Structure formats: C-alpha cells, structure tokens
Coordinates of N, CA and C in Angstrom, one line a residue:
M2 N 110.6 40.8 9.8 CA 110.8 42.3 10.1 C 109.5 42.8 10.8
A3 N 109.7 43.5 11.9 CA 108.6 44.1 12.6 C 107.9 45.1 11.7
Q4 N 106.6 45.2 11.8 CA 105.8 46.1 10.9 C 105.0 47.0 11.8
R5 N 104.7 48.1 11.2 CA 103.8 49.1 11.9 C 102.4 48.5 11.7
K6 N 101.6 48.6 12.8 CA 100.2 48.2 12.7 C 99.3 49.1 13.6
H7 N 98.0 49.1 13.3 CA 97.2 49.9 14.2 C 97.2 49.3 15.6
L8 N 97.3 50.2 16.6 CA 97.4 49.8 18.0 C 96.0 50.1 18.6
D9 N 95.2 49.1 18.9 CA 94.0 49.4 19.7 C 94.4 49.4 21.2
N10 N 93.4 49.7 22.0 CA 93.7 49.8 23.4 C 94.2 48.5 24.0
F11 N 93.6 47.4 23.5 CA 94.0 46.1 24.0 C 95.4 45.8 23.7
L12 N 95.8 46.1 22.4 CA 97.2 45.8 22.0 C 98.2 46.7 22.8
R13 N 97.8 48.0 23.0 CA 98.7 48.8 23.8 C 98.9 48.3 25.2
G14 N 97.8 47.8 25.8 CA 97.9 47.2 27.1 C 98.8 46.0 27.2
R15 N 98.8 45.2 26.1 CA 99.7 44.0 26.0 C 101.1 44.5 26.0
I16 N 101.4 45.5 25.2 CA 102.8 46.0 25.1 C 103.2 46.6 26.5
I17 N 102.4 47.4 27.1 CA 102.8 48.0 28.4 C 103.0 46.9 29.4
G18 N 102.1 45.9 29.4 CA 102.2 44.8 30.4 C 103.5 44.0 30.2
R19 N 103.9 43.8 29.0 CA 105.2 43.0 28.8 C 106.4 43.8 29.2
L20 N 106.3 45.1 28.9 CA 107.5 46.0 29.3 C 107.6 46.1 30.8
E21 N 106.4 46.1 31.5 CA 106.5 46.2 32.9 C 107.0 44.9 33.6
C22 N 106.9 43.8 32.8 CA 107.4 42.5 33.2 C 108.9 42.4 32.9
R23 N 109.5 43.5 32.5 CA 110.9 43.6 32.2 C 111.3 42.9 30.9
R24 N 110.4 42.8 30.0 CA 110.7 42.4 28.6 C 111.4 43.5 27.9
T25 N 112.4 43.2 27.0 CA 113.0 44.3 26.3 C 112.2 44.8 25.1
H26 N 112.5 46.0 24.6 CA 111.7 46.5 23.5 C 111.9 45.5 22.3
L27 N 113.1 45.0 22.1 CA 113.3 44.1 21.0 C 112.5 42.8 21.1
E28 N 112.4 42.2 22.3 CA 111.6 41.0 22.5 C 110.1 41.3 22.2
V29 N 109.6 42.4 22.7 CA 108.2 42.7 22.5 C 108.0 43.0 21.0
S30 N 108.9 43.7 20.4 CA 108.8 44.0 18.9 C 108.7 42.7 18.1
E31 N 109.6 41.8 18.4 CA 109.6 40.5 17.6 C 108.4 39.6 17.9
E32 N 107.9 39.6 19.2 CA 106.8 38.8 19.5 C 105.5 39.3 18.9
L33 N 105.3 40.6 19.0 CA 104.0 41.2 18.5 C 104.1 41.8 17.1
E34 N 105.3 41.7 16.5 CA 105.5 42.2 15.1 C 105.2 43.7 15.0
I35 N 105.7 44.5 15.9 CA 105.5 45.9 16.0 C 106.8 46.6 16.0
A36 N 107.0 47.7 15.3 CA 108.3 48.4 15.2 C 108.7 48.9 16.6
Q37 N 110.0 48.8 16.8 CA 110.6 49.2 18.1 C 110.3 50.7 18.3
S38 N 110.3 51.5 17.3 CA 110.1 52.9 17.4 C 108.7 53.2 18.0
V39 N 107.7 52.4 17.5 CA 106.3 52.6 18.0 C 106.2 52.1 19.5
I40 N 106.9 51.0 19.8 CA 106.9 50.6 21.2 C 107.6 51.6 22.1
S41 N 108.7 52.2 21.7 CA 109.4 53.1 22.5 C 108.6 54.4 22.7
R42 N 107.9 54.9 21.7 CA 107.0 56.1 21.9 C 105.9 55.8 22.9
L43 N 105.3 54.6 22.7 CA 104.2 54.3 23.6 C 104.7 54.2 25.1
W44 N 105.9 53.6 25.3 CA 106.4 53.4 26.6 C 106.8 54.7 27.2
Q45 N 107.4 55.6 26.4 CA 107.7 57.0 26.9 C 106.5 57.7 27.3
R46 N 105.4 57.6 26.5 CA 104.2 58.3 26.9 C 103.6 57.7 28.1
F47 N 103.6 56.4 28.3 CA 103.1 55.8 29.5 C 103.8 56.2 30.7
K48 N 105.2 56.3 30.7 CA 106.0 56.7 31.8 C 105.7 58.2 32.2
Y49 N 105.4 59.0 31.1 CA 105.2 60.4 31.4 C 103.9 60.7 32.0
D50 N 102.8 60.1 31.5 CA 101.5 60.5 32.0 C 100.6 59.4 32.4
G51 N 101.1 58.1 32.3 CA 100.3 57.0 32.7 C 99.2 56.6 31.7
N52 N 99.3 57.2 30.5 CA 98.2 57.0 29.5 C 98.7 56.2 28.3
Q53 N 98.0 55.2 27.9 CA 98.4 54.4 26.8 C 97.8 54.8 25.5
S54 N 96.8 55.6 25.5 CA 96.1 56.0 24.3 C 96.9 56.9 23.4
D55 N 96.7 56.9 22.1 CA 97.4 57.8 21.2 C 96.9 59.2 21.4
S56 N 95.6 59.4 21.7 CA 95.0 60.7 21.7 C 93.8 60.7 22.6
R57 N 93.5 61.8 23.3 CA 92.3 61.9 24.1 C 91.2 62.7 23.3
R58 N 91.4 62.9 22.0 CA 90.5 63.7 21.2 C 89.4 62.8 20.7
T59 N 88.2 63.4 20.5 CA 87.1 62.7 19.8 C 87.1 63.3 18.4
L60 N 87.2 62.5 17.3 CA 87.2 62.9 16.0 C 85.8 62.9 15.4
I61 N 85.4 64.0 14.8 CA 84.1 64.2 14.2 C 84.2 64.6 12.8
W62 N 83.6 63.9 11.8 CA 83.5 64.3 10.4 C 82.4 65.3 10.3
R63 N 82.7 66.5 9.7 CA 81.7 67.6 9.6 C 82.0 68.4 8.3
A64 N 81.0 69.1 7.9 CA 81.2 70.0 6.8 C 82.0 71.2 7.2
P65 N 82.7 71.8 6.2 CA 83.5 73.0 6.5 C 82.6 74.1 7.1
G66 N 83.1 74.8 8.1 CA 82.4 76.0 8.7 C 81.3 75.6 9.7
T67 N 81.2 74.3 10.1 CA 80.2 73.9 11.0 C 80.8 73.4 12.3
G68 N 82.0 73.8 12.6 CA 82.7 73.3 13.8 C 82.0 73.7 15.1
Y69 N 81.2 74.8 15.1 CA 80.6 75.2 16.3 C 79.1 74.9 16.4
H70 N 78.6 74.1 15.4 CA 77.2 73.7 15.5 C 77.1 72.7 16.7
Q71 N 75.9 72.7 17.3 CA 75.6 71.9 18.5 C 75.9 70.5 18.3
E72 N 75.6 69.9 17.1 CA 75.7 68.5 16.8 C 77.2 68.1 16.7
N73 N 78.1 69.1 16.5 CA 79.5 68.9 16.3 C 80.3 69.2 17.5
T74 N 79.7 69.5 18.6 CA 80.5 69.8 19.8 C 80.1 68.9 21.0
I75 N 81.1 68.8 21.9 CA 80.9 68.0 23.1 C 81.2 68.9 24.3
E76 N 80.2 69.1 25.1 CA 80.3 70.0 26.3 C 81.0 69.2 27.4
R77 N 82.0 69.9 28.0 CA 82.7 69.3 29.2 C 82.7 70.4 30.3
H78 N 82.2 70.1 31.4 CA 82.2 71.0 32.5 C 83.3 70.7 33.5
R79 N 84.2 71.5 33.6 CA 85.4 71.3 34.4 C 85.3 72.0 35.8
Y80 N 85.6 71.3 36.8 CA 85.6 71.9 38.1 C 87.0 72.0 38.6
G81 N 87.5 73.2 38.9 CA 88.9 73.3 39.2 C 89.2 73.3 40.7
G82 N 88.3 73.1 41.5 CA 88.5 73.0 42.9 C 88.9 71.7 43.4
T83 N 89.0 71.6 44.8 CA 89.4 70.4 45.4 C 88.3 69.3 45.3
G84 N 88.7 68.1 45.1 CA 87.7 67.0 45.0 C 87.6 66.3 46.3
W85 N 86.8 65.2 46.3 CA 86.7 64.4 47.5 C 87.5 63.1 47.3
L86 N 88.4 62.8 48.2 CA 89.2 61.6 48.2 C 88.6 60.5 49.0
V87 N 88.4 59.4 48.5 CA 87.9 58.2 49.2 C 88.9 57.1 49.1
W88 N 89.4 56.6 50.2 CA 90.4 55.5 50.1 C 90.0 54.5 51.2
E89 N 90.2 53.2 50.9 CA 90.0 52.2 51.8 C 91.0 51.0 51.6
G90 N 91.2 50.3 52.6 CA 92.1 49.1 52.5 C 91.5 47.9 53.1
I91 N 91.8 46.7 52.5 CA 91.2 45.5 53.0 C 92.3 44.5 53.2
I92 N 92.0 43.5 54.1 CA 92.9 42.4 54.4 C 92.0 41.3 54.9
L93 N 92.5 40.1 54.7 CA 91.7 38.9 55.1 C 91.4 39.0 56.6
G94 N 90.1 39.1 56.9 CA 89.6 39.2 58.3 C 89.5 40.6 58.9
S95 N 89.8 41.6 58.1 CA 89.7 43.0 58.6 C 89.7 44.0 57.5
R96 N 89.7 45.3 57.8 CA 89.7 46.4 56.9 C 90.1 47.6 57.6
T97 N 90.6 48.6 56.8 CA 90.9 49.9 57.4 C 89.7 50.7 57.6
D98 N 89.8 51.8 58.3 CA 88.7 52.8 58.4 C 88.7 53.4 57.0
L99 N 87.5 53.9 56.6 CA 87.3 54.6 55.3 C 87.9 56.0 55.5
Y100 N 88.7 56.4 54.6 CA 89.3 57.8 54.5 C 88.5 58.6 53.5
V101 N 87.8 59.6 54.0 CA 87.0 60.5 53.2 C 87.3 61.9 53.5
Q102 N 88.0 62.6 52.6 CA 88.4 64.0 52.9 C 88.3 64.8 51.7
S103 N 88.0 66.1 51.9 CA 88.0 67.1 50.8 C 89.4 67.6 50.5
V104 N 90.2 66.8 49.8 CA 91.5 67.1 49.5 C 91.8 66.7 48.0
M105 N 92.9 67.2 47.5 CA 93.4 66.7 46.2 C 94.6 65.8 46.5
M106 N 94.5 64.6 46.0 CA 95.5 63.6 46.3 C 96.8 64.0 45.7
T107 N 97.9 64.0 46.5 CA 99.2 64.2 46.0 C 100.1 63.1 46.7
G108 N 101.3 63.0 46.2 CA 102.2 62.0 46.8 C 102.4 62.2 48.3
Y109 N 102.5 63.5 48.7 CA 102.7 63.8 50.1 C 101.5 63.4 51.0
I110 N 100.3 63.6 50.5 CA 99.1 63.2 51.2 C 99.0 61.7 51.2
Y111 N 99.3 61.1 50.1 CA 99.3 59.6 50.1 C 100.2 59.0 51.1
R112 N 101.4 59.6 51.2 CA 102.4 59.2 52.2 C 101.9 59.4 53.6
D113 N 101.5 60.7 53.9 CA 101.3 61.1 55.3 C 99.9 60.6 55.8
D114 N 98.9 60.6 55.0 CA 97.5 60.3 55.5 C 97.2 58.8 55.2
I115 N 97.7 58.2 54.2 CA 97.4 56.8 53.9 C 98.4 55.9 54.4
L116 N 99.6 56.0 53.9 CA 100.7 55.0 54.3 C 101.0 55.1 55.8
E117 N 101.2 56.3 56.3 CA 101.7 56.5 57.6 C 100.6 56.1 58.6
Q118 N 99.3 56.5 58.3 CA 98.3 56.4 59.3 C 97.5 55.1 59.2
H119 N 97.6 54.4 58.0 CA 96.8 53.2 57.8 C 97.7 52.0 57.5
V120 N 98.4 52.1 56.4 CA 99.2 50.9 56.0 C 100.3 50.5 57.0
R121 N 100.9 51.5 57.6 CA 101.9 51.1 58.6 C 101.4 50.3 59.7
L122 N 100.1 50.6 60.2 CA 99.5 49.9 61.3 C 99.3 48.4 60.9
F123 N 98.9 48.2 59.7 CA 98.7 46.8 59.2 C 100.0 46.1 59.1
R124 N 101.0 46.8 58.7 CA 102.4 46.2 58.6 C 102.9 45.8 60.0
G125 N 102.6 46.6 60.9 CA 103.0 46.3 62.3 C 102.3 45.1 62.9
A126 N 101.0 44.9 62.5 CA 100.2 43.8 63.0 C 100.5 42.5 62.3
M127 N 100.8 42.6 61.0 CA 101.1 41.4 60.2 C 102.5 40.9 60.3
G128 N 103.4 41.8 60.5 CA 104.8 41.4 60.5 C 105.4 41.3 59.1
A129 N 106.5 40.5 59.0 CA 107.3 40.5 57.8 C 106.6 39.9 56.6
E130 N 105.5 39.1 56.9 CA 104.7 38.5 55.8 C 103.8 39.5 55.1
F131 N 103.7 40.7 55.6 CA 102.8 41.6 55.0 C 103.2 42.1 53.6
Q132 N 102.3 42.1 52.6 CA 102.6 42.6 51.3 C 101.5 43.6 51.0
F133 N 102.0 44.8 50.5 CA 101.0 45.9 50.2 C 100.8 45.9 48.7
T134 N 99.5 46.1 48.4 CA 99.1 46.2 47.0 C 98.4 47.5 46.7
D135 N 98.9 48.3 45.8 CA 98.1 49.4 45.3 C 98.1 49.3 43.8
D136 N 97.9 50.3 43.0 CA 97.9 50.2 41.6 C 99.1 51.1 41.0
N137 N 99.0 51.2 39.7 CA 100.2 51.9 39.0 C 99.9 53.4 38.8
A138 N 99.0 54.0 39.6 CA 98.8 55.4 39.5 C 100.1 56.2 39.7
R139 N 100.3 57.3 39.0 CA 101.6 58.0 39.0 C 102.0 58.4 40.4
L140 N 101.0 58.9 41.2 CA 101.4 59.4 42.5 C 101.8 58.2 43.4
H141 N 101.3 57.0 43.2 CA 101.7 55.9 44.0 C 103.2 55.5 43.7
Q142 N 103.7 55.9 42.5 CA 105.1 55.6 42.1 C 106.1 56.7 42.5
A143 N 105.6 57.7 43.2 CA 106.5 58.9 43.5 C 107.6 58.4 44.4
N144 N 108.8 59.1 44.2 CA 109.9 58.8 45.0 C 109.7 58.8 46.5
I145 N 108.9 59.8 47.0 CA 108.7 59.9 48.4 C 107.8 58.7 48.9
V146 N 107.0 58.2 48.0 CA 106.2 57.0 48.4 C 107.1 55.8 48.5
D147 N 108.0 55.6 47.5 CA 108.9 54.5 47.6 C 109.8 54.6 48.8
E148 N 110.3 55.8 49.1 CA 111.2 55.9 50.3 C 110.4 55.6 51.6
C149 N 109.2 56.0 51.6 CA 108.4 55.7 52.8 C 108.2 54.2 53.0
L150 N 107.9 53.5 51.9 CA 107.7 52.0 52.0 C 109.0 51.3 52.4
Q151 N 110.1 51.8 51.8 CA 111.4 51.2 52.1 C 111.8 51.4 53.6
S152 N 111.5 52.6 54.1 CA 111.9 52.9 55.5 C 111.1 52.1 56.5
D153 N 109.9 51.7 56.1 CA 109.1 50.9 57.0 C 109.1 49.4 56.7
N154 N 110.0 49.0 55.8 CA 110.2 47.6 55.4 C 108.9 47.0 54.9
I155 N 108.1 47.8 54.1 CA 106.9 47.4 53.5 C 107.1 46.9 52.1
T156 N 106.8 45.6 51.8 CA 107.0 45.1 50.5 C 105.8 45.4 49.7
R157 N 106.0 45.9 48.5 CA 104.9 46.2 47.6 C 104.8 45.2 46.5
M158 N 103.7 44.7 46.2 CA 103.5 43.7 45.2 C 103.5 44.4 43.8
D159 N 104.3 43.8 42.9 CA 104.3 44.3 41.5 C 102.9 44.1 40.9
W160 N 102.4 45.1 40.1 CA 101.0 45.0 39.6 C 101.0 45.3 38.1
P161 N 100.4 44.4 37.3 CA 100.4 44.6 35.9 C 99.5 45.9 35.5
A162 N 99.9 46.5 34.4 CA 99.2 47.7 33.9 C 97.8 47.3 33.5
Y163 N 96.9 48.3 33.7 CA 95.5 48.2 33.2 C 94.8 46.9 33.6
S164 N 94.8 46.5 34.9 CA 94.2 45.3 35.3 C 93.4 45.5 36.6
P165 N 92.6 46.5 36.7 CA 91.8 46.7 38.0 C 90.9 45.6 38.3
H166 N 90.5 44.8 37.3 CA 89.6 43.7 37.6 C 90.2 42.6 38.4
L167 N 91.6 42.6 38.5 CA 92.3 41.6 39.3 C 92.4 42.0 40.7
N168 N 92.1 43.3 41.0 CA 92.3 43.8 42.4 C 91.0 43.7 43.1
P169 N 90.9 42.9 44.2 CA 89.7 42.7 44.9 C 89.1 44.0 45.5
I170 N 89.9 45.0 45.7 CA 89.4 46.3 46.2 C 88.4 47.0 45.3
E171 N 88.6 46.7 44.0 CA 87.7 47.3 43.0 C 86.3 46.7 43.1
H172 N 86.2 45.5 43.5 CA 84.9 44.8 43.6 C 84.3 45.3 45.0
V173 N 85.1 45.5 46.0 CA 84.6 46.1 47.2 C 84.0 47.5 47.0
R174 N 84.7 48.2 46.2 CA 84.2 49.6 45.9 C 82.9 49.5 45.1
D175 N 82.7 48.5 44.3 CA 81.5 48.3 43.6 C 80.3 48.0 44.6
M176 N 80.7 47.2 45.6 CA 79.7 46.9 46.7 C 79.3 48.2 47.4
L177 N 80.3 49.0 47.7 CA 80.0 50.3 48.4 C 79.2 51.2 47.5
D178 N 79.5 51.3 46.2 CA 78.7 52.1 45.3 C 77.3 51.7 45.3
R179 N 77.0 50.4 45.2 CA 75.7 49.9 45.1 C 74.9 50.1 46.4
R180 N 75.5 50.0 47.5 CA 74.9 50.3 48.8 C 74.5 51.8 48.9
I181 N 75.4 52.7 48.4 CA 75.0 54.1 48.4 C 73.9 54.4 47.5
A182 N 73.9 53.8 46.3 CA 72.8 54.0 45.3 C 71.5 53.5 45.8
A183 N 71.5 52.5 46.7 CA 70.2 51.9 47.2 C 69.7 52.6 48.4
R184 N 70.4 53.6 49.0 CA 69.9 54.2 50.2 C 68.7 55.1 49.9
Q185 N 67.8 55.1 50.9 CA 66.6 55.9 50.8 C 66.4 56.7 52.1
P186 N 66.4 58.0 52.0 CA 66.6 58.8 50.8 C 68.0 58.9 50.4
T187 N 68.3 59.2 49.1 CA 69.6 59.2 48.6 C 70.3 60.5 49.1
P188 N 71.6 60.5 49.3 CA 72.3 61.7 49.7 C 72.1 62.8 48.7
T189 N 71.9 64.0 49.2 CA 71.7 65.2 48.3 C 72.8 66.2 48.4
C190 N 73.8 66.0 49.3 CA 74.8 67.0 49.4 C 76.1 66.3 49.8
L191 N 77.2 66.9 49.7 CA 78.5 66.2 50.0 C 78.6 65.8 51.5
P192 N 78.2 66.6 52.5 CA 78.2 66.1 53.9 C 77.4 64.8 54.1
E193 N 76.2 64.8 53.4 CA 75.3 63.6 53.5 C 76.0 62.4 52.8
L194 N 76.6 62.6 51.7 CA 77.3 61.6 51.0 C 78.5 61.0 51.8
R195 N 79.2 61.9 52.5 CA 80.3 61.4 53.4 C 79.8 60.6 54.5
R196 N 78.7 61.0 55.1 CA 78.2 60.2 56.2 C 77.7 58.8 55.7
A197 N 77.0 58.8 54.5 CA 76.5 57.6 53.9 C 77.7 56.6 53.6
L198 N 78.8 57.2 53.1 CA 79.9 56.3 52.8 C 80.5 55.7 54.0
L199 N 80.6 56.5 55.1 CA 81.2 55.9 56.3 C 80.3 54.8 56.9
D200 N 78.9 55.1 56.9 CA 78.0 54.1 57.4 C 78.0 52.8 56.6
E201 N 77.9 53.0 55.3 CA 77.8 51.8 54.5 C 79.2 51.0 54.5
W202 N 80.3 51.7 54.6 CA 81.5 51.0 54.6 C 81.6 50.0 55.8
C203 N 81.1 50.5 57.0 CA 81.1 49.7 58.2 C 80.1 48.5 58.1
S204 N 79.1 48.7 57.2 CA 78.0 47.7 57.1 C 78.3 46.6 56.2
I205 N 79.3 46.7 55.3 CA 79.6 45.6 54.4 C 80.1 44.4 55.2
P206 N 79.4 43.2 55.1 CA 79.8 42.0 55.8 C 81.3 41.6 55.5
Q207 N 82.0 41.3 56.5 CA 83.4 41.0 56.4 C 83.6 39.7 55.5
D208 N 82.6 38.8 55.6 CA 82.8 37.5 54.9 C 82.7 37.8 53.4
K209 N 82.0 38.8 52.9 CA 82.0 39.1 51.5 C 83.4 39.6 51.0
I210 N 84.0 40.4 51.9 CA 85.4 40.9 51.5 C 86.3 39.7 51.5
D211 N 86.2 38.9 52.5 CA 87.1 37.7 52.6 C 86.9 36.8 51.4
N212 N 85.7 36.6 51.0 CA 85.4 35.7 49.8 C 86.1 36.3 48.6
L213 N 86.1 37.6 48.4 CA 86.7 38.2 47.3 C 88.2 37.9 47.3
I214 N 88.8 38.1 48.5 CA 90.3 37.9 48.6 C 90.6 36.5 48.3
L215 N 89.8 35.5 48.8 CA 90.1 34.1 48.7 C 89.9 33.7 47.2
S216 N 89.1 34.5 46.4 CA 88.9 34.1 45.0 C 90.0 34.5 44.1
M217 N 91.0 35.2 44.6 CA 92.1 35.8 43.8 C 92.9 34.7 43.0
P218 N 93.2 33.5 43.6 CA 93.9 32.5 42.8 C 93.0 32.1 41.6
R219 N 91.7 31.9 41.8 CA 90.9 31.5 40.6 C 90.8 32.6 39.6
R220 N 90.8 33.9 40.0 CA 90.7 35.0 39.1 C 92.0 35.1 38.3
G221 N 93.1 34.9 39.0 CA 94.4 34.9 38.3 C 94.5 33.8 37.2
K222 N 94.1 32.6 37.6 CA 94.1 31.5 36.6 C 93.2 31.8 35.4
A223 N 92.1 32.4 35.7 CA 91.1 32.7 34.6 C 91.7 33.7 33.7
C224 N 92.4 34.7 34.2 CA 93.1 35.7 33.4 C 94.2 35.2 32.6
I225 N 95.0 34.3 33.1 CA 96.0 33.6 32.4 C 95.5 32.8 31.2
A226 N 94.4 32.0 31.5 CA 93.8 31.2 30.6 C 93.2 31.9 29.4
S227 N 92.7 33.2 29.7 CA 92.1 34.0 28.6 C 93.1 34.9 27.9
S228 N 94.4 34.7 28.3 CA 95.5 35.6 27.7 C 95.3 37.1 28.0
G229 N 94.7 37.4 29.2 CA 94.5 38.7 29.6 C 93.2 39.4 29.1
R230 N 92.4 38.6 28.4 CA 91.1 39.2 27.9 C 90.1 39.1 29.0
H231 N 88.8 39.3 28.6 CA 87.7 39.3 29.6 C 87.6 37.9 30.2
T232 N 87.2 37.8 31.5 CA 86.9 36.6 32.2 C 85.5 36.6 32.8
P233 N 85.0 35.4 33.2 CA 83.7 35.4 33.9 C 83.6 36.3 35.1
Y234 N 84.8 36.7 35.7 CA 84.8 37.5 36.9 C 84.6 39.0 36.5

C-alpha cells in the first residue's frame, strides 16, 4: 500500500519528471510508495504555477509577541516595474543576436519578439531537421506559443522538469555572467549593462559554445547513470 512520506525537493522533482514522461499517477504511486492523493495535489500545483514546493514561506521558531523583532523578520524589496529581458539562442556553428529589452516577458512578447524574429529564421536555415529547445516555463507553454510553433512547422523537444543543468544554454549564460563580472570598470547603470551584455555576447568564442553542445550526449549519459542526481558536469 502506498504510504504518505515527507517530500523533499528532490523527491518532488522525481514525481513531476515521471508524470511529464506520461507515467500514470498509479504507476508513480506504486513505484515511489506515495499516496495518489499526494501525487495528484503536487501535479495540480505544478500545472497551475510551475512550482513543486509545498510552501514558499520560511518558518521561524520564536517566542510569543516577538514576531516583529529584527531577528525574526526577513526583508524583501519588491520592484513592481518592468524588468530587463535577456534572451539568446545557440546552435552548432552559430548563435542568435542577444535580445536585451526593458520589457516584462509575456506569451505574446515571446511569440512576436523571440519566436517570430529569431527562432523562425533558424528554422528556415536548418530545414525540417531543426528541433527547438526551450524550458518548461509557463509562458513557453502558452497556447499562442504552441500555435505559433505548429504554424511554422517547428518541432519542440520535450524537456524534463527541473533540469537546467542539461541545457547547454545555461552554461553559456554562465560564461556571459562571468565575462560581465570581469569587466573593468564594471557597469554602473542599466544602459552600461546592456552595452556590456551585447559586447560580451559577441566576444564568446564559438568553439566554446560548440563544445558545450557536443558534450550533451555525455551529460545525458551521466545524468542517467546518477539517476537524476548531481553529476560531474
């Protein structure tokens, strides 16, 4: 009989990953010995907000009446304005221009500014063999995004949940971050940061990007061998 058990983030990720691979709730319940009701609630929460955690709260043990003491509070500064969107695409032997705009990403912007202006061009150059990879962000799964990809005959690769380490673009972003951090003088305002991002993006050697892409079979094998846990990569 399936039993209730504490779900840490790793176990939640295993559940979501199996469900995304079209395993049934019953199969996952029997394999991991977790009640179907728990699996169902986790799956519904993930589909709603893309979050696998039970709670975003930080629990603090404190004496009664001390809730507003400095040691029992965590300050969060929220900025309600538009953020800066940075997007890039890579392919063996080439890359897209870096997209840096002061906008808030939506499904419409993703479709109009990213898919239509960048991804479609690569699809046209590569032909029917082109496969597009993004992640499981909610706006990437919007209906208007799916419709756009289908209308342009763009095949999107299925991607497992919570596995950014498998995506070479994350390592390219790390390269970009390190190059920005090493600049002298460092950018001190948003316009300077934007110029620095554009400069450094063009300066990353293409062979480093290609080596990352070519390493993907090894990364995938290492991930399988470790049952989805940490790997040397």
